[in-house]
Amino acid sequence: MKTEKKSKKETKVLIVALGVAAVTVAGSTFAWFTSKDEVTNRLSASASYGVSITEDFTPPSNWVPGQEVKKEVSVINTGNLPAYAKLELKGAFNIETETANGEEMPQTDAAHEDIKNGKLNGHKLAELNAKEITSLQAGGYLAYKPATYDVTTGTMVDGLYLYRREIKDVTEGGQTTEKYDYTGYYYCEHNQKYYALKTQKINDEYSMDVLTNMSQNIDEEVDKIRLRSYEEKVITADDTQLTWDYTKAGAPDEIVTVTYHPTGATDTKKDVKINIKLDNIGDNTTTTNTWFIVDTTNKCFYYNGLLASGDTTANLVKSVELDESVKQEAFSAMDFDLTVMLESIQADKDENDKYTNKTITSLQTGATVDPDNGKPIWKSSTT
């Protein structure tokens, strides 16, 4: 009997122990296996982007109508990124033209002060060179001079110096008479310069406009002097007086003409025409290394091909010519500034190492052309 009871007691202890164990298991935490990884990819860039204009040009000392001056203009890629390029032509004039009637010199201190500075009424006075002075003085005698002029020493003073030449045996209406021809200059002692007198045509003969009535009587008092003068005009690239003609820009002519026609001019005698002669003009075919114009409105020339690092395009401009039609009346002096404006854009590559630019378009209507196939041009997305 005692043994049985003991066994039951032990059994109770075992059950209690198992219960504790169950509680212990329920309160435990299981660890799940996990894994994390991280990869860092470094993309390095060392870009040197440089596209610039290169030219071969020597300005002429005295440009005359019909003269063609070599001016070769191209584009070079000095960077390490391939690029697309386009060029635009601009031009401006600085022209000096003779004023219609010259400048009348009043007998005032202010007028003399202006002459000392080489200008009168804001206009530039025509200064004679040494050869012109010698020519005026030769073959005649001094017919009119300032009262303070020293004949013995030949000392020059401010004033008008008029020379008379005899023209003998002129027959008019059956009568033979002697006639006179006058020429002269105004001398400014303060700056030691000789200024040309304004001439005007009277009765189909040129006479000096220095006397009140243009009389041959040189002894009368001179109270009117007109000096030859010029005005300077700056004609900017966007001036409405400039006309750009691109109708012959394409092959085979390859010429762009810019003409300055002054406002108010009734004929073409005052026109200044410049011919910009082009080279290597293409038509957007598969032929690369050429230039072509999109249309005569945009007036931009696109390079048909990818300009690789270190490469130079074919020349766009070959030479510049002052048109042979330009007349002497057009200017006394002239400067023409031809500005070639460059715009370029780098060529992008995709993941397949193919060149592609979202801003690149083709002249073909709506067509998408792979630049590697040879016919890309580019336009900025903002234009």
Short mmCIF file of N, CA and C in Angstrom, two decimals, residues 116-207:
data_model
loop_
_atom_site.label_atom_id
_atom_site.label_comp_id
_atom_site.label_asym_id
_atom_site.label_seq_id
_atom_site.Cartn_x
_atom_site.Cartn_y
_atom_site.Cartn_z
N LYS A 116 40.66 122.45 -85.69
CA LYS A 116 41.87 121.96 -85.04
C LYS A 116 41.73 120.49 -84.65
N ASN A 117 40.50 120.11 -84.32
CA ASN A 117 40.24 118.71 -83.93
C ASN A 117 39.88 117.82 -85.12
N GLY A 118 39.93 118.39 -86.32
CA GLY A 118 39.68 117.60 -87.52
C GLY A 118 38.22 117.36 -87.82
N LYS A 119 37.31 118.07 -87.14
CA LYS A 119 35.88 117.89 -87.39
C LYS A 119 35.19 119.24 -87.40
N LEU A 120 34.06 119.27 -88.13
CA LEU A 120 33.25 120.47 -88.17
C LEU A 120 31.79 120.03 -88.19
N ASN A 121 31.00 120.62 -87.27
CA ASN A 121 29.60 120.21 -87.14
C ASN A 121 29.44 118.71 -86.90
N GLY A 122 30.45 118.15 -86.23
CA GLY A 122 30.39 116.72 -85.91
C GLY A 122 30.84 115.81 -87.03
N HIS A 123 31.17 116.38 -88.20
CA HIS A 123 31.60 115.58 -89.34
C HIS A 123 33.12 115.63 -89.51
N LYS A 124 33.65 114.55 -89.99
CA LYS A 124 35.10 114.44 -90.19
C LYS A 124 35.51 115.21 -91.43
N LEU A 125 36.58 116.01 -91.32
CA LEU A 125 37.06 116.79 -92.46
C LEU A 125 38.01 115.95 -93.31
N ALA A 126 37.97 116.20 -94.61
CA ALA A 126 38.83 115.47 -95.54
C ALA A 126 40.23 116.08 -95.52
N GLU A 127 41.19 115.32 -95.03
CA GLU A 127 42.57 115.80 -94.93
C GLU A 127 43.34 115.40 -96.17
N LEU A 128 44.10 116.33 -96.72
CA LEU A 128 44.90 116.05 -97.91
C LEU A 128 46.22 115.40 -97.52
N ASN A 129 46.67 114.46 -98.36
CA ASN A 129 47.99 113.88 -98.12
C ASN A 129 49.05 114.68 -98.86
N ALA A 130 50.29 114.30 -98.68
CA ALA A 130 51.40 115.07 -99.24
C ALA A 130 51.35 115.15 -100.77
N LYS A 131 51.00 114.03 -101.42
CA LYS A 131 50.94 114.03 -102.89
C LYS A 131 49.83 114.94 -103.39
N GLU A 132 48.71 114.94 -102.70
CA GLU A 132 47.60 115.80 -103.11
C GLU A 132 47.95 117.27 -102.96
N ILE A 133 48.66 117.59 -101.89
CA ILE A 133 49.07 118.98 -101.67
C ILE A 133 50.00 119.44 -102.79
N THR A 134 50.97 118.62 -103.12
CA THR A 134 51.91 118.95 -104.19
C THR A 134 51.20 119.14 -105.52
N SER A 135 50.22 118.25 -105.76
CA SER A 135 49.45 118.34 -107.00
C SER A 135 48.66 119.64 -107.08
N LEU A 136 48.08 120.06 -105.96
CA LEU A 136 47.30 121.30 -105.94
C LEU A 136 48.18 122.52 -106.17
N GLN A 137 49.39 122.48 -105.65
CA GLN A 137 50.27 123.65 -105.72
C GLN A 137 50.99 123.75 -107.06
N ALA A 138 51.09 122.64 -107.77
CA ALA A 138 51.89 122.63 -108.99
C ALA A 138 51.14 123.27 -110.16
N GLY A 139 51.90 123.91 -111.02
CA GLY A 139 51.35 124.40 -112.28
C GLY A 139 50.53 125.65 -112.17
N GLY A 140 50.61 126.38 -111.10
CA GLY A 140 49.83 127.61 -110.99
C GLY A 140 50.51 128.58 -110.04
N TYR A 141 49.82 129.67 -109.73
CA TYR A 141 50.40 130.60 -108.77
C TYR A 141 49.35 130.93 -107.71
N LEU A 142 49.83 131.34 -106.55
CA LEU A 142 48.95 131.60 -105.42
C LEU A 142 48.12 132.84 -105.70
N ALA A 143 46.83 132.63 -105.90
CA ALA A 143 45.94 133.72 -106.29
C ALA A 143 45.25 134.34 -105.09
N TYR A 144 45.03 133.56 -104.04
CA TYR A 144 44.39 134.12 -102.86
C TYR A 144 45.03 133.49 -101.63
N LYS A 145 45.29 134.33 -100.64
CA LYS A 145 45.96 133.88 -99.42
C LYS A 145 45.53 134.78 -98.28
N PRO A 146 45.69 134.33 -97.04
CA PRO A 146 45.37 135.19 -95.88
C PRO A 146 46.24 136.44 -95.88
N ALA A 147 45.71 137.49 -95.32
CA ALA A 147 46.41 138.78 -95.32
C ALA A 147 47.72 138.71 -94.56
N THR A 148 47.81 137.83 -93.57
CA THR A 148 49.02 137.75 -92.74
C THR A 148 50.07 136.80 -93.32
N TYR A 149 49.79 136.26 -94.49
CA TYR A 149 50.72 135.32 -95.11
C TYR A 149 51.99 136.06 -95.53
N ASP A 150 53.17 135.52 -95.17
CA ASP A 150 54.44 136.13 -95.50
C ASP A 150 54.95 135.53 -96.81
N VAL A 151 54.86 136.32 -97.86
CA VAL A 151 55.26 135.83 -99.18
C VAL A 151 56.75 135.51 -99.22
N THR A 152 57.54 136.30 -98.54
CA THR A 152 58.99 136.12 -98.60
C THR A 152 59.42 134.81 -97.96
N THR A 153 58.93 134.56 -96.77
CA THR A 153 59.34 133.35 -96.05
C THR A 153 58.43 132.16 -96.33
N GLY A 154 57.25 132.45 -96.87
CA GLY A 154 56.31 131.36 -97.14
C GLY A 154 55.72 130.77 -95.88
N THR A 155 55.64 131.58 -94.81
CA THR A 155 55.10 131.10 -93.55
C THR A 155 53.60 130.86 -93.66
N MET A 156 53.17 129.65 -93.30
CA MET A 156 51.75 129.30 -93.40
C MET A 156 51.00 129.78 -92.17
N VAL A 157 49.81 130.30 -92.40
CA VAL A 157 48.93 130.71 -91.31
C VAL A 157 47.54 130.17 -91.61
N ASP A 158 46.67 130.20 -90.60
CA ASP A 158 45.30 129.74 -90.80
C ASP A 158 44.65 130.45 -91.98
N GLY A 159 43.97 129.68 -92.82
CA GLY A 159 43.20 130.34 -93.86
C GLY A 159 43.17 129.59 -95.17
N LEU A 160 42.52 130.25 -96.14
CA LEU A 160 42.31 129.68 -97.47
C LEU A 160 43.49 130.00 -98.38
N TYR A 161 43.96 128.97 -99.10
CA TYR A 161 45.02 129.15 -100.10
C TYR A 161 44.47 128.65 -101.43
N LEU A 162 44.33 129.61 -102.37
CA LEU A 162 43.70 129.29 -103.64
C LEU A 162 44.72 129.53 -104.76
N TYR A 163 44.84 128.54 -105.63
CA TYR A 163 45.79 128.62 -106.73
C TYR A 163 45.03 128.76 -108.04
N ARG A 164 45.62 129.58 -108.98
CA ARG A 164 44.98 129.79 -110.26
C ARG A 164 45.86 129.23 -111.37
N ARG A 165 45.21 128.49 -112.23
CA ARG A 165 45.90 128.00 -113.42
C ARG A 165 45.28 128.68 -114.64
N GLU A 166 46.10 129.05 -115.60
CA GLU A 166 45.60 129.64 -116.84
C GLU A 166 45.26 128.54 -117.82
N ILE A 167 44.07 128.62 -118.37
CA ILE A 167 43.67 127.71 -119.44
C ILE A 167 43.50 128.58 -120.69
N LYS A 168 44.43 128.52 -121.59
CA LYS A 168 44.45 129.44 -122.73
C LYS A 168 43.69 128.87 -123.93
N ASP A 169 43.32 129.80 -124.78
CA ASP A 169 42.76 129.46 -126.09
C ASP A 169 41.56 128.53 -125.99
N VAL A 170 40.58 128.94 -125.23
CA VAL A 170 39.32 128.22 -125.16
C VAL A 170 38.33 128.88 -126.10
N THR A 171 37.83 128.14 -127.07
CA THR A 171 36.95 128.69 -128.10
C THR A 171 35.51 128.39 -127.75
N GLU A 172 34.72 129.43 -127.63
CA GLU A 172 33.30 129.30 -127.36
C GLU A 172 32.54 130.30 -128.23
N GLY A 173 31.57 129.82 -128.99
CA GLY A 173 30.76 130.72 -129.83
C GLY A 173 31.57 131.43 -130.87
N GLY A 174 32.62 130.78 -131.36
CA GLY A 174 33.46 131.38 -132.39
C GLY A 174 34.51 132.31 -131.85
N GLN A 175 34.53 132.52 -130.53
CA GLN A 175 35.53 133.41 -129.94
C GLN A 175 36.50 132.60 -129.08
N THR A 176 37.77 132.98 -129.19
CA THR A 176 38.81 132.32 -128.41
C THR A 176 39.19 133.22 -127.25
N THR A 177 39.01 132.70 -126.05
CA THR A 177 39.32 133.51 -124.86
C THR A 177 40.18 132.69 -123.90
N GLU A 178 40.74 133.39 -122.92
CA GLU A 178 41.50 132.73 -121.86
C GLU A 178 40.56 132.44 -120.70
N LYS A 179 40.70 131.26 -120.13
CA LYS A 179 39.89 130.92 -118.96
C LYS A 179 40.80 130.48 -117.84
N TYR A 180 40.24 130.48 -116.65
CA TYR A 180 41.03 130.15 -115.47
C TYR A 180 40.41 128.97 -114.73
N ASP A 181 41.27 128.21 -114.12
CA ASP A 181 40.84 127.07 -113.30
C ASP A 181 41.43 127.26 -111.91
N TYR A 182 40.60 127.11 -110.90
CA TYR A 182 41.06 127.33 -109.53
C TYR A 182 41.07 126.04 -108.72
N THR A 183 42.04 125.94 -107.87
CA THR A 183 42.12 124.80 -106.96
C THR A 183 42.79 125.28 -105.68
N GLY A 184 42.48 124.62 -104.58
CA GLY A 184 43.06 125.11 -103.33
C GLY A 184 42.74 124.25 -102.14
N TYR A 185 43.08 124.76 -100.96
CA TYR A 185 42.86 124.04 -99.72
C TYR A 185 42.77 125.03 -98.56
N TYR A 186 42.35 124.55 -97.44
CA TYR A 186 42.35 125.35 -96.22
C TYR A 186 43.43 124.78 -95.31
N TYR A 187 44.31 125.68 -94.81
CA TYR A 187 45.40 125.24 -93.94
C TYR A 187 45.11 125.62 -92.50
N CYS A 188 45.27 124.65 -91.57
CA CYS A 188 45.10 124.92 -90.15
C CYS A 188 46.47 124.90 -89.49
N GLU A 189 46.92 126.09 -89.10
CA GLU A 189 48.25 126.23 -88.52
C GLU A 189 48.38 125.45 -87.21
N HIS A 190 47.30 125.35 -86.43
CA HIS A 190 47.38 124.78 -85.09
C HIS A 190 47.65 123.28 -85.10
N ASN A 191 47.16 122.60 -86.12
CA ASN A 191 47.48 121.16 -86.19
C ASN A 191 48.29 120.83 -87.44
N GLN A 192 48.64 121.88 -88.21
CA GLN A 192 49.48 121.74 -89.40
C GLN A 192 48.91 120.71 -90.38
N LYS A 193 47.60 120.83 -90.62
CA LYS A 193 46.94 119.94 -91.56
C LYS A 193 46.28 120.73 -92.67
N TYR A 194 46.23 120.10 -93.85
CA TYR A 194 45.63 120.70 -95.02
C TYR A 194 44.29 120.00 -95.27
N TYR A 195 43.23 120.79 -95.41
CA TYR A 195 41.90 120.22 -95.62
C TYR A 195 41.38 120.57 -97.01
N ALA A 196 40.72 119.60 -97.64
CA ALA A 196 40.24 119.78 -99.01
C ALA A 196 39.02 120.68 -99.03
N LEU A 197 38.96 121.51 -100.05
CA LEU A 197 37.78 122.34 -100.27
C LEU A 197 36.72 121.52 -100.99
N LYS A 198 35.49 121.84 -100.72
CA LYS A 198 34.38 121.15 -101.37
C LYS A 198 34.22 121.67 -102.79
N THR A 199 34.13 120.76 -103.73
CA THR A 199 33.92 121.17 -105.12
C THR A 199 32.47 120.91 -105.51
N GLN A 200 31.98 121.70 -106.43
CA GLN A 200 30.64 121.45 -106.96
C GLN A 200 30.67 121.74 -108.45
N LYS A 201 29.77 121.07 -109.15
CA LYS A 201 29.75 121.17 -110.60
C LYS A 201 28.87 122.34 -111.04
N ILE A 202 29.47 123.25 -111.79
CA ILE A 202 28.73 124.41 -112.27
C ILE A 202 28.97 124.52 -113.77
N ASN A 203 27.88 124.57 -114.52
CA ASN A 203 27.96 124.69 -115.99
C ASN A 203 28.88 123.63 -116.58
N ASP A 204 28.72 122.40 -116.06
CA ASP A 204 29.49 121.26 -116.56
C ASP A 204 30.99 121.39 -116.33
N GLU A 205 31.40 122.28 -115.43
CA GLU A 205 32.80 122.41 -115.08
C GLU A 205 32.92 122.36 -113.57
N TYR A 206 34.03 121.82 -113.09
CA TYR A 206 34.25 121.77 -111.65
C TYR A 206 34.94 123.05 -111.20
N SER A 207 34.38 123.69 -110.18
CA SER A 207 34.96 124.91 -109.62
C SER A 207 35.02 124.77 -108.11
#
